[in-house]
Amino acid sequence: MGSRKSAGHLAALFTIIIWGTTFISTKILLADFQPVEILFFRFVIGFGALILACPRRMKGVDRRQEKAFALAGLCGICLYYLLENIALTCTLASNVGVIISAAPFFTAILSRLFMKSEGKLGPAFFVGFGVAMAGILMISLNGSGPELNPAGDILALLAAFVWACYSILMRKIGDFGYPVILATRRTFFYGILFMVPALFVFDCKIGAERFADGTVMFNLLYLGLGASALCFVTWNFAVHVLGAVRTSVYIYMVPVITVVTSALVLKEPVTWMSAGGTVLAVAGLFISAKQ
């Protein structure tokens, strides 16, 4: 049991490290693609990869389970990313970073309401949440004052909430007993399906010539194979092993990974605020994980 939990923690950490670096690929792709196009193509690539990894069909799915898969796809694949990307066009990136990091708190509340098996939340969880959020606030603001942008901030808050819904749904789906790859593939299918109307709303075009660029293809494959196909499988595995609440606290690490990646890849300077915030965010993760 101990080794399985260790595997769950490693899977969650690995996932967050990859997710924390995706902003570089997304930033590069935004020169040629709209945000919804990036999402659509990355998950189509991820869906195809999961079919190749496990080509067998999922059998014996009843109507209640199908509904859970559809809701998970709507929340975690479609709505979360659309809300986050639209929020980034309406408010500061620092605001979005802080607000999205509140997802573990929403996960804890929903878990308490709908997942009694997750157990009671001890004081350590809330202390860790407070410490981590203080650190994330330091990283995000990094010397600049806070600026409220109601529309964008509300969208970011909704994104954090729907991610919490996705985490709870995947915890329930894990109890169905299906292989993680098949369960993840099912949620991808519904997420892509719900994403199709958005392509028409934002007047997206295929533009096949864009895919001839090697840099574009590399970054799309990184997002599709790594950040989507592989990481959603490892994240869902972690949720199944550790529970939705314990896994969700790893979200505190996303701003930390962003700071480190920015310093290493983009050569951005590390200030005392970002360094101090990193320490607090990591400390909050460890405190919350012990609840």
PDB file of C-alpha atoms in Angstrom:
ATOM      1  CA  MET A   1       0.000   0.000   0.000  1.00  0.00           C
ATOM      2  CA  GLY A   2       2.871   2.351   0.869  1.00  0.00           C
ATOM      3  CA  SER A   3       4.577   1.813  -2.487  1.00  0.00           C
ATOM      4  CA  ARG A   4       1.278   2.440  -4.301  1.00  0.00           C
ATOM      5  CA  LYS A   5       0.832   5.756  -2.470  1.00  0.00           C
ATOM      6  CA  SER A   6       4.422   6.698  -3.296  1.00  0.00           C
ATOM      7  CA  ALA A   7       3.658   5.965  -6.945  1.00  0.00           C
ATOM      8  CA  GLY A   8       0.595   8.220  -6.672  1.00  0.00           C
ATOM      9  CA  HIS A   9       2.662  11.103  -5.268  1.00  0.00           C
ATOM     10  CA  LEU A  10       5.308  10.646  -7.968  1.00  0.00           C
ATOM     11  CA  ALA A  11       2.615  10.552 -10.670  1.00  0.00           C
ATOM     12  CA  ALA A  12       1.070  13.797  -9.362  1.00  0.00           C
ATOM     13  CA  LEU A  13       4.479  15.506  -9.145  1.00  0.00           C
ATOM     14  CA  PHE A  14       5.462  14.358 -12.645  1.00  0.00           C
ATOM     15  CA  THR A  15       2.165  15.634 -14.039  1.00  0.00           C
ATOM     16  CA  ILE A  16       2.516  19.048 -12.441  1.00  0.00           C
ATOM     17  CA  ILE A  17       6.103  19.427 -13.681  1.00  0.00           C
ATOM     18  CA  ILE A  18       4.911  18.864 -17.256  1.00  0.00           C
ATOM     19  CA  TRP A  19       1.797  21.036 -16.872  1.00  0.00           C
ATOM     20  CA  GLY A  20       3.892  23.807 -15.340  1.00  0.00           C
ATOM     21  CA  THR A  21       6.027  24.009 -18.505  1.00  0.00           C
ATOM     22  CA  THR A  22       3.213  23.991 -21.061  1.00  0.00           C
ATOM     23  CA  PHE A  23       2.887  27.766 -21.011  1.00  0.00           C
ATOM     24  CA  ILE A  24       6.042  27.970 -23.163  1.00  0.00           C
ATOM     25  CA  SER A  25       4.591  25.731 -25.882  1.00  0.00           C
ATOM     26  CA  THR A  26       1.237  27.501 -25.697  1.00  0.00           C
ATOM     27  CA  LYS A  27       2.891  30.903 -25.952  1.00  0.00           C
ATOM     28  CA  ILE A  28       4.773  29.816 -29.092  1.00  0.00           C
ATOM     29  CA  LEU A  29       1.637  28.342 -30.699  1.00  0.00           C
ATOM     30  CA  LEU A  30      -0.459  31.450 -30.005  1.00  0.00           C
ATOM     31  CA  ALA A  31       1.445  33.171 -32.826  1.00  0.00           C
ATOM     32  CA  ASP A  32      -0.353  30.925 -35.350  1.00  0.00           C
ATOM     33  CA  PHE A  33      -3.359  29.457 -33.510  1.00  0.00           C
ATOM     34  CA  GLN A  34      -6.315  30.692 -31.505  1.00  0.00           C
ATOM     35  CA  PRO A  35      -6.514  29.348 -27.924  1.00  0.00           C
ATOM     36  CA  VAL A  36      -9.449  27.038 -28.710  1.00  0.00           C
ATOM     37  CA  GLU A  37      -7.601  25.649 -31.742  1.00  0.00           C
ATOM     38  CA  ILE A  38      -4.611  24.758 -29.571  1.00  0.00           C
ATOM     39  CA  LEU A  39      -6.904  22.978 -27.121  1.00  0.00           C
ATOM     40  CA  PHE A  40      -8.753  21.096 -29.838  1.00  0.00           C
ATOM     41  CA  PHE A  41      -5.654  19.881 -31.668  1.00  0.00           C
ATOM     42  CA  ARG A  42      -3.763  18.904 -28.498  1.00  0.00           C
ATOM     43  CA  PHE A  43      -6.626  16.769 -27.235  1.00  0.00           C
ATOM     44  CA  VAL A  44      -7.264  15.199 -30.641  1.00  0.00           C
ATOM     45  CA  ILE A  45      -3.580  14.206 -30.685  1.00  0.00           C
ATOM     46  CA  GLY A  46      -3.896  12.951 -27.115  1.00  0.00           C
ATOM     47  CA  PHE A  47      -7.030  10.975 -27.944  1.00  0.00           C
ATOM     48  CA  GLY A  48      -5.308   9.335 -30.909  1.00  0.00           C
ATOM     49  CA  ALA A  49      -2.297   8.454 -28.752  1.00  0.00           C
ATOM     50  CA  LEU A  50      -4.512   6.790 -26.134  1.00  0.00           C
ATOM     51  CA  ILE A  51      -6.239   4.724 -28.834  1.00  0.00           C
ATOM     52  CA  LEU A  52      -2.828   3.503 -30.025  1.00  0.00           C
ATOM     53  CA  ALA A  53      -1.701   2.836 -26.439  1.00  0.00           C
ATOM     54  CA  CYS A  54      -4.813   0.785 -25.630  1.00  0.00           C
ATOM     55  CA  PRO A  55      -6.904   0.011 -28.756  1.00  0.00           C
ATOM     56  CA  ARG A  56      -9.465  -2.192 -27.010  1.00  0.00           C
ATOM     57  CA  ARG A  57     -12.965  -0.904 -26.385  1.00  0.00           C
ATOM     58  CA  MET A  58     -14.482  -0.141 -23.002  1.00  0.00           C
ATOM     59  CA  LYS A  59     -17.319  -2.572 -22.370  1.00  0.00           C
ATOM     60  CA  GLY A  60     -20.213  -2.686 -19.928  1.00  0.00           C
ATOM     61  CA  VAL A  61     -20.623   1.059 -19.407  1.00  0.00           C
ATOM     62  CA  ASP A  62     -24.084   1.834 -18.060  1.00  0.00           C
ATOM     63  CA  ARG A  63     -26.027   5.097 -18.414  1.00  0.00           C
ATOM     64  CA  ARG A  64     -24.979   6.441 -14.996  1.00  0.00           C
ATOM     65  CA  GLN A  65     -21.303   5.827 -15.753  1.00  0.00           C
ATOM     66  CA  GLU A  66     -21.617   7.337 -19.237  1.00  0.00           C
ATOM     67  CA  LYS A  67     -23.052  10.471 -17.658  1.00  0.00           C
ATOM     68  CA  ALA A  68     -20.046  10.693 -15.310  1.00  0.00           C
ATOM     69  CA  PHE A  69     -17.624  10.389 -18.255  1.00  0.00           C
ATOM     70  CA  ALA A  70     -19.507  13.068 -20.193  1.00  0.00           C
ATOM     71  CA  LEU A  71     -19.505  15.472 -17.236  1.00  0.00           C
ATOM     72  CA  ALA A  72     -15.797  14.855 -16.623  1.00  0.00           C
ATOM     73  CA  GLY A  73     -15.042  15.602 -20.272  1.00  0.00           C
ATOM     74  CA  LEU A  74     -17.154  18.752 -20.159  1.00  0.00           C
ATOM     75  CA  CYS A  75     -15.522  20.024 -16.944  1.00  0.00           C
ATOM     76  CA  GLY A  76     -11.868  18.960 -17.122  1.00  0.00           C
ATOM     77  CA  ILE A  77     -11.232  18.941 -20.873  1.00  0.00           C
ATOM     78  CA  CYS A  78     -13.559  21.570 -22.340  1.00  0.00           C
ATOM     79  CA  LEU A  79     -14.774  24.149 -19.812  1.00  0.00           C
ATOM     80  CA  TYR A  80     -11.665  24.393 -17.636  1.00  0.00           C
ATOM     81  CA  TYR A  81      -9.303  25.255 -20.468  1.00  0.00           C
ATOM     82  CA  LEU A  82     -11.757  27.505 -22.293  1.00  0.00           C
ATOM     83  CA  LEU A  83     -12.553  29.476 -19.134  1.00  0.00           C
ATOM     84  CA  GLU A  84      -8.863  29.773 -18.223  1.00  0.00           C
ATOM     85  CA  ASN A  85      -7.837  30.957 -21.697  1.00  0.00           C
ATOM     86  CA  ILE A  86     -10.692  33.444 -21.983  1.00  0.00           C
ATOM     87  CA  ALA A  87      -9.878  34.714 -18.475  1.00  0.00           C
ATOM     88  CA  LEU A  88      -6.293  35.382 -19.615  1.00  0.00           C
ATOM     89  CA  THR A  89      -7.645  37.724 -22.296  1.00  0.00           C
ATOM     90  CA  CYS A  90      -9.733  39.651 -19.733  1.00  0.00           C
ATOM     91  CA  THR A  91      -7.483  39.931 -16.685  1.00  0.00           C
ATOM     92  CA  LEU A  92      -3.858  39.791 -15.600  1.00  0.00           C
ATOM     93  CA  ALA A  93      -2.021  36.493 -15.864  1.00  0.00           C
ATOM     94  CA  SER A  94      -1.001  36.962 -12.221  1.00  0.00           C
ATOM     95  CA  ASN A  95      -4.674  37.120 -11.195  1.00  0.00           C
ATOM     96  CA  VAL A  96      -5.433  33.916 -13.092  1.00  0.00           C
ATOM     97  CA  GLY A  97      -2.434  32.158 -11.533  1.00  0.00           C
ATOM     98  CA  VAL A  98      -3.561  32.975  -8.004  1.00  0.00           C
ATOM     99  CA  ILE A  99      -7.257  32.245  -8.532  1.00  0.00           C
ATOM    100  CA  ILE A 100      -6.710  28.938 -10.363  1.00  0.00           C
ATOM    101  CA  SER A 101      -4.544  27.805  -7.446  1.00  0.00           C
ATOM    102  CA  ALA A 102      -7.665  27.919  -5.275  1.00  0.00           C
ATOM    103  CA  ALA A 103      -8.837  24.712  -7.018  1.00  0.00           C
ATOM    104  CA  PRO A 104      -7.682  22.489  -4.103  1.00  0.00           C
ATOM    105  CA  PHE A 105      -9.942  24.459  -1.757  1.00  0.00           C
ATOM    106  CA  PHE A 106     -12.974  23.897  -4.003  1.00  0.00           C
ATOM    107  CA  THR A 107     -11.974  20.245  -4.357  1.00  0.00           C
ATOM    108  CA  ALA A 108     -11.897  19.898  -0.584  1.00  0.00           C
ATOM    109  CA  ILE A 109     -15.376  21.416  -0.211  1.00  0.00           C
ATOM    110  CA  LEU A 110     -16.896  19.259  -2.964  1.00  0.00           C
ATOM    111  CA  SER A 111     -15.136  16.200  -1.596  1.00  0.00           C
ATOM    112  CA  ARG A 112     -16.638  16.853   1.817  1.00  0.00           C
ATOM    113  CA  LEU A 113     -20.104  17.172   0.269  1.00  0.00           C
ATOM    114  CA  PHE A 114     -20.024  14.284  -2.213  1.00  0.00           C
ATOM    115  CA  MET A 115     -17.135  11.965  -1.324  1.00  0.00           C
ATOM    116  CA  LYS A 116     -17.419  10.827   2.275  1.00  0.00           C
ATOM    117  CA  SER A 117     -14.701   8.236   1.590  1.00  0.00           C
ATOM    118  CA  GLU A 118     -12.136  11.049   1.343  1.00  0.00           C
ATOM    119  CA  GLY A 119     -12.360  11.560   5.096  1.00  0.00           C
ATOM    120  CA  LYS A 120     -12.439  14.697   7.227  1.00  0.00           C
ATOM    121  CA  LEU A 121     -10.279  17.692   6.431  1.00  0.00           C
ATOM    122  CA  GLY A 122      -7.859  18.390   9.246  1.00  0.00           C
ATOM    123  CA  PRO A 123      -6.419  21.787  10.244  1.00  0.00           C
ATOM    124  CA  ALA A 124      -3.218  20.954   8.325  1.00  0.00           C
ATOM    125  CA  PHE A 125      -5.056  21.189   5.005  1.00  0.00           C
ATOM    126  CA  PHE A 126      -6.301  24.710   5.664  1.00  0.00           C
ATOM    127  CA  VAL A 127      -2.986  25.879   7.157  1.00  0.00           C
ATOM    128  CA  GLY A 128      -1.186  24.505   4.111  1.00  0.00           C
ATOM    129  CA  PHE A 129      -3.716  26.178   1.815  1.00  0.00           C
ATOM    130  CA  GLY A 130      -3.115  29.551   3.503  1.00  0.00           C
ATOM    131  CA  VAL A 131       0.682  29.201   3.356  1.00  0.00           C
ATOM    132  CA  ALA A 132       0.642  28.080  -0.289  1.00  0.00           C
ATOM    133  CA  MET A 133      -1.738  30.853  -1.381  1.00  0.00           C
ATOM    134  CA  ALA A 134       0.480  33.452   0.313  1.00  0.00           C
ATOM    135  CA  GLY A 135       3.434  32.082  -1.638  1.00  0.00           C
ATOM    136  CA  ILE A 136       1.519  31.948  -4.917  1.00  0.00           C
ATOM    137  CA  LEU A 137       0.375  35.544  -4.373  1.00  0.00           C
ATOM    138  CA  MET A 138       4.020  36.602  -3.916  1.00  0.00           C
ATOM    139  CA  ILE A 139       5.046  34.766  -7.099  1.00  0.00           C
ATOM    140  CA  SER A 140       2.181  36.154  -9.164  1.00  0.00           C
ATOM    141  CA  LEU A 141       2.369  39.779  -8.054  1.00  0.00           C
ATOM    142  CA  ASN A 142       6.196  39.806  -7.816  1.00  0.00           C
ATOM    143  CA  GLY A 143       6.495  43.427  -6.809  1.00  0.00           C
ATOM    144  CA  SER A 144       3.454  44.801  -8.646  1.00  0.00           C
ATOM    145  CA  GLY A 145       0.218  45.775  -6.959  1.00  0.00           C
ATOM    146  CA  PRO A 146      -2.959  43.711  -7.319  1.00  0.00           C
ATOM    147  CA  GLU A 147      -5.444  44.812  -9.981  1.00  0.00           C
ATOM    148  CA  LEU A 148      -9.041  43.622 -10.052  1.00  0.00           C
ATOM    149  CA  ASN A 149     -10.671  42.769 -13.382  1.00  0.00           C
ATOM    150  CA  PRO A 150     -14.097  41.387 -12.405  1.00  0.00           C
ATOM    151  CA  ALA A 151     -15.033  39.585 -15.644  1.00  0.00           C
ATOM    152  CA  GLY A 152     -11.691  37.808 -16.046  1.00  0.00           C
ATOM    153  CA  ASP A 153     -11.335  37.080 -12.337  1.00  0.00           C
ATOM    154  CA  ILE A 154     -14.802  35.511 -12.186  1.00  0.00           C
ATOM    155  CA  LEU A 155     -13.992  33.342 -15.217  1.00  0.00           C
ATOM    156  CA  ALA A 156     -10.769  32.189 -13.519  1.00  0.00           C
ATOM    157  CA  LEU A 157     -12.743  31.392 -10.367  1.00  0.00           C
ATOM    158  CA  LEU A 158     -15.203  29.343 -12.435  1.00  0.00           C
ATOM    159  CA  ALA A 159     -12.248  27.527 -14.038  1.00  0.00           C
ATOM    160  CA  ALA A 160     -10.925  26.571 -10.595  1.00  0.00           C
ATOM    161  CA  PHE A 161     -14.384  25.334  -9.620  1.00  0.00           C
ATOM    162  CA  VAL A 162     -14.898  23.184 -12.730  1.00  0.00           C
ATOM    163  CA  TRP A 163     -11.431  21.649 -12.246  1.00  0.00           C
ATOM    164  CA  ALA A 164     -12.510  20.688  -8.734  1.00  0.00           C
ATOM    165  CA  CYS A 165     -15.654  19.122 -10.252  1.00  0.00           C
ATOM    166  CA  TYR A 166     -13.451  17.196 -12.681  1.00  0.00           C
ATOM    167  CA  SER A 167     -11.278  15.886  -9.827  1.00  0.00           C
ATOM    168  CA  ILE A 168     -14.307  14.647  -7.898  1.00  0.00           C
ATOM    169  CA  LEU A 169     -15.797  13.046 -11.015  1.00  0.00           C
ATOM    170  CA  MET A 170     -12.528  11.246 -11.806  1.00  0.00           C
ATOM    171  CA  ARG A 171     -12.409   9.961  -8.228  1.00  0.00           C
ATOM    172  CA  LYS A 172     -15.869   8.486  -8.747  1.00  0.00           C
ATOM    173  CA  ILE A 173     -14.911   7.141 -12.171  1.00  0.00           C
ATOM    174  CA  GLY A 174     -11.877   5.477 -10.613  1.00  0.00           C
ATOM    175  CA  ASP A 175     -14.245   3.475  -8.445  1.00  0.00           C
ATOM    176  CA  PHE A 176     -15.909   2.039 -11.585  1.00  0.00           C
ATOM    177  CA  GLY A 177     -12.871  -0.201 -11.971  1.00  0.00           C
ATOM    178  CA  TYR A 178     -11.975   0.575 -15.595  1.00  0.00           C
ATOM    179  CA  PRO A 179      -8.305   0.841 -16.687  1.00  0.00           C
ATOM    180  CA  VAL A 180      -7.033   4.413 -16.285  1.00  0.00           C
ATOM    181  CA  ILE A 181      -6.108   4.767 -19.974  1.00  0.00           C
ATOM    182  CA  LEU A 182      -9.578   3.719 -21.130  1.00  0.00           C
ATOM    183  CA  ALA A 183     -11.287   5.996 -18.605  1.00  0.00           C
ATOM    184  CA  THR A 184      -9.101   8.948 -19.622  1.00  0.00           C
ATOM    185  CA  ARG A 185      -9.753   8.259 -23.314  1.00  0.00           C
ATOM    186  CA  ARG A 186     -13.491   8.299 -22.669  1.00  0.00           C
ATOM    187  CA  THR A 187     -13.295  11.710 -21.001  1.00  0.00           C
ATOM    188  CA  PHE A 188     -11.152  13.017 -23.887  1.00  0.00           C
ATOM    189  CA  PHE A 189     -13.817  11.893 -26.357  1.00  0.00           C
ATOM    190  CA  TYR A 190     -16.538  13.871 -24.589  1.00  0.00           C
ATOM    191  CA  GLY A 191     -14.240  16.857 -24.016  1.00  0.00           C
ATOM    192  CA  ILE A 192     -13.446  17.067 -27.735  1.00  0.00           C
ATOM    193  CA  LEU A 193     -17.133  16.637 -28.580  1.00  0.00           C
ATOM    194  CA  PHE A 194     -18.120  19.553 -26.327  1.00  0.00           C
ATOM    195  CA  MET A 195     -15.264  21.625 -27.751  1.00  0.00           C
ATOM    196  CA  VAL A 196     -16.492  21.404 -31.372  1.00  0.00           C
ATOM    197  CA  PRO A 197     -19.199  24.137 -31.030  1.00  0.00           C
ATOM    198  CA  ALA A 198     -16.537  26.524 -29.692  1.00  0.00           C
ATOM    199  CA  LEU A 199     -14.581  26.105 -32.940  1.00  0.00           C
ATOM    200  CA  PHE A 200     -17.522  27.567 -34.852  1.00  0.00           C
ATOM    201  CA  VAL A 201     -18.146  30.317 -32.301  1.00  0.00           C
ATOM    202  CA  PHE A 202     -14.538  31.526 -32.590  1.00  0.00           C
ATOM    203  CA  ASP A 203     -14.515  31.069 -36.397  1.00  0.00           C
ATOM    204  CA  CYS A 204     -11.569  28.667 -36.389  1.00  0.00           C
ATOM    205  CA  LYS A 205      -9.955  27.444 -39.603  1.00  0.00           C
ATOM    206  CA  ILE A 206      -7.938  24.299 -40.296  1.00  0.00           C
ATOM    207  CA  GLY A 207      -5.088  26.082 -42.100  1.00  0.00           C
ATOM    208  CA  ALA A 208      -3.111  22.933 -42.944  1.00  0.00           C
ATOM    209  CA  GLU A 209      -0.045  24.943 -43.970  1.00  0.00           C
ATOM    210  CA  ARG A 210       0.537  25.871 -40.333  1.00  0.00           C
ATOM    211  CA  PHE A 211       1.364  22.258 -39.503  1.00  0.00           C
ATOM    212  CA  ALA A 212       4.296  22.214 -41.936  1.00  0.00           C
ATOM    213  CA  ASP A 213       6.414  24.186 -39.468  1.00  0.00           C
ATOM    214  CA  GLY A 214       8.643  21.918 -37.356  1.00  0.00           C
ATOM    215  CA  THR A 215       8.429  24.140 -34.267  1.00  0.00           C
ATOM    216  CA  VAL A 216       4.636  24.154 -34.427  1.00  0.00           C
ATOM    217  CA  MET A 217       4.466  20.359 -34.740  1.00  0.00           C
ATOM    218  CA  PHE A 218       6.953  19.821 -31.914  1.00  0.00           C
ATOM    219  CA  ASN A 219       4.954  21.998 -29.528  1.00  0.00           C
ATOM    220  CA  LEU A 220       1.618  20.505 -30.563  1.00  0.00           C
ATOM    221  CA  LEU A 221       3.022  17.006 -30.007  1.00  0.00           C
ATOM    222  CA  TYR A 222       4.438  18.054 -26.650  1.00  0.00           C
ATOM    223  CA  LEU A 223       1.020  19.331 -25.581  1.00  0.00           C
ATOM    224  CA  GLY A 224      -0.880  16.443 -27.154  1.00  0.00           C
ATOM    225  CA  LEU A 225       1.298  13.470 -26.225  1.00  0.00           C
ATOM    226  CA  GLY A 226       2.954  14.736 -23.061  1.00  0.00           C
ATOM    227  CA  ALA A 227       0.671  17.272 -21.385  1.00  0.00           C
ATOM    228  CA  SER A 228      -2.569  15.594 -22.493  1.00  0.00           C
ATOM    229  CA  ALA A 229      -2.334  11.856 -23.224  1.00  0.00           C
ATOM    230  CA  LEU A 230       0.376  10.988 -20.692  1.00  0.00           C
ATOM    231  CA  CYS A 231      -0.284  13.557 -17.988  1.00  0.00           C
ATOM    232  CA  PHE A 232      -4.039  13.103 -17.779  1.00  0.00           C
ATOM    233  CA  VAL A 233      -3.441   9.370 -17.326  1.00  0.00           C
ATOM    234  CA  THR A 234      -0.866   9.957 -14.570  1.00  0.00           C
ATOM    235  CA  TRP A 235      -3.074  12.607 -12.904  1.00  0.00           C
ATOM    236  CA  ASN A 236      -6.130  10.356 -12.959  1.00  0.00           C
ATOM    237  CA  PHE A 237      -4.026   7.514 -11.555  1.00  0.00           C
ATOM    238  CA  ALA A 238      -2.891   9.789  -8.716  1.00  0.00           C
ATOM    239  CA  VAL A 239      -6.494  10.836  -7.996  1.00  0.00           C
ATOM    240  CA  HIS A 240      -7.524   7.182  -7.845  1.00  0.00           C
ATOM    241  CA  VAL A 241      -4.682   6.270  -5.463  1.00  0.00           C
ATOM    242  CA  LEU A 242      -4.401   9.373  -3.265  1.00  0.00           C
ATOM    243  CA  GLY A 243      -7.903  10.797  -3.503  1.00  0.00           C
ATOM    244  CA  ALA A 244      -9.077  14.035  -5.105  1.00  0.00           C
ATOM    245  CA  VAL A 245      -8.053  16.329  -2.230  1.00  0.00           C
ATOM    246  CA  ARG A 246      -4.502  15.079  -1.686  1.00  0.00           C
ATOM    247  CA  THR A 247      -3.779  15.069  -5.409  1.00  0.00           C
ATOM    248  CA  SER A 248      -5.231  18.539  -5.955  1.00  0.00           C
ATOM    249  CA  VAL A 249      -2.747  20.189  -3.560  1.00  0.00           C
ATOM    250  CA  TYR A 250      -0.019  19.552  -6.124  1.00  0.00           C
ATOM    251  CA  ILE A 251      -1.606  22.394  -8.114  1.00  0.00           C
ATOM    252  CA  TYR A 252       0.239  24.698  -5.686  1.00  0.00           C
ATOM    253  CA  MET A 253       3.422  23.688  -7.538  1.00  0.00           C
ATOM    254  CA  VAL A 254       2.357  25.062 -10.942  1.00  0.00           C
ATOM    255  CA  PRO A 255       3.523  28.673 -10.280  1.00  0.00           C
ATOM    256  CA  VAL A 256       6.757  27.275  -8.815  1.00  0.00           C
ATOM    257  CA  ILE A 257       7.455  25.254 -11.968  1.00  0.00           C
ATOM    258  CA  THR A 258       6.649  28.334 -14.034  1.00  0.00           C
ATOM    259  CA  VAL A 259       9.203  30.429 -12.113  1.00  0.00           C
ATOM    260  CA  VAL A 260      11.906  27.776 -12.497  1.00  0.00           C
ATOM    261  CA  THR A 261      11.171  27.207 -16.198  1.00  0.00           C
ATOM    262  CA  SER A 262      11.119  30.942 -16.915  1.00  0.00           C
ATOM    263  CA  ALA A 263      14.534  31.304 -15.293  1.00  0.00           C
ATOM    264  CA  LEU A 264      16.069  28.320 -17.116  1.00  0.00           C
ATOM    265  CA  VAL A 265      14.472  28.641 -20.555  1.00  0.00           C
ATOM    266  CA  LEU A 266      13.473  32.286 -20.931  1.00  0.00           C
ATOM    267  CA  LYS A 267      16.324  33.623 -18.740  1.00  0.00           C
ATOM    268  CA  GLU A 268      13.911  35.662 -16.660  1.00  0.00           C
ATOM    269  CA  PRO A 269      15.408  36.937 -13.375  1.00  0.00           C
ATOM    270  CA  VAL A 270      14.405  35.341 -10.071  1.00  0.00           C
ATOM    271  CA  THR A 271      13.479  38.047  -7.553  1.00  0.00           C
ATOM    272  CA  TRP A 272      13.419  37.727  -3.787  1.00  0.00           C
ATOM    273  CA  MET A 273       9.603  37.736  -3.920  1.00  0.00           C
ATOM    274  CA  SER A 274       9.404  34.864  -6.396  1.00  0.00           C
ATOM    275  CA  ALA A 275      12.039  32.920  -4.437  1.00  0.00           C
ATOM    276  CA  GLY A 276      10.216  33.495  -1.132  1.00  0.00           C
ATOM    277  CA  GLY A 277       6.890  32.636  -2.745  1.00  0.00           C
ATOM    278  CA  THR A 278       8.344  29.408  -4.092  1.00  0.00           C
ATOM    279  CA  VAL A 279       9.456  28.358  -0.615  1.00  0.00           C
ATOM    280  CA  LEU A 280       6.010  29.117   0.835  1.00  0.00           C
ATOM    281  CA  ALA A 281       4.167  27.300  -1.966  1.00  0.00           C
ATOM    282  CA  VAL A 282       6.275  24.164  -1.516  1.00  0.00           C
ATOM    283  CA  ALA A 283       5.864  24.365   2.273  1.00  0.00           C
ATOM    284  CA  GLY A 284       2.085  24.686   1.847  1.00  0.00           C
ATOM    285  CA  LEU A 285       2.053  21.596  -0.359  1.00  0.00           C
ATOM    286  CA  PHE A 286       3.859  19.504   2.239  1.00  0.00           C
ATOM    287  CA  ILE A 287       1.673  20.781   5.088  1.00  0.00           C
ATOM    288  CA  SER A 288      -1.570  20.105   3.197  1.00  0.00           C
ATOM    289  CA  ALA A 289      -0.402  16.686   2.039  1.00  0.00           C
ATOM    290  CA  LYS A 290      -0.001  15.593   5.652  1.00  0.00           C
ATOM    291  CA  GLN A 291      -3.658  16.264   6.559  1.00  0.00           C
TER     292      GLN A 291
END
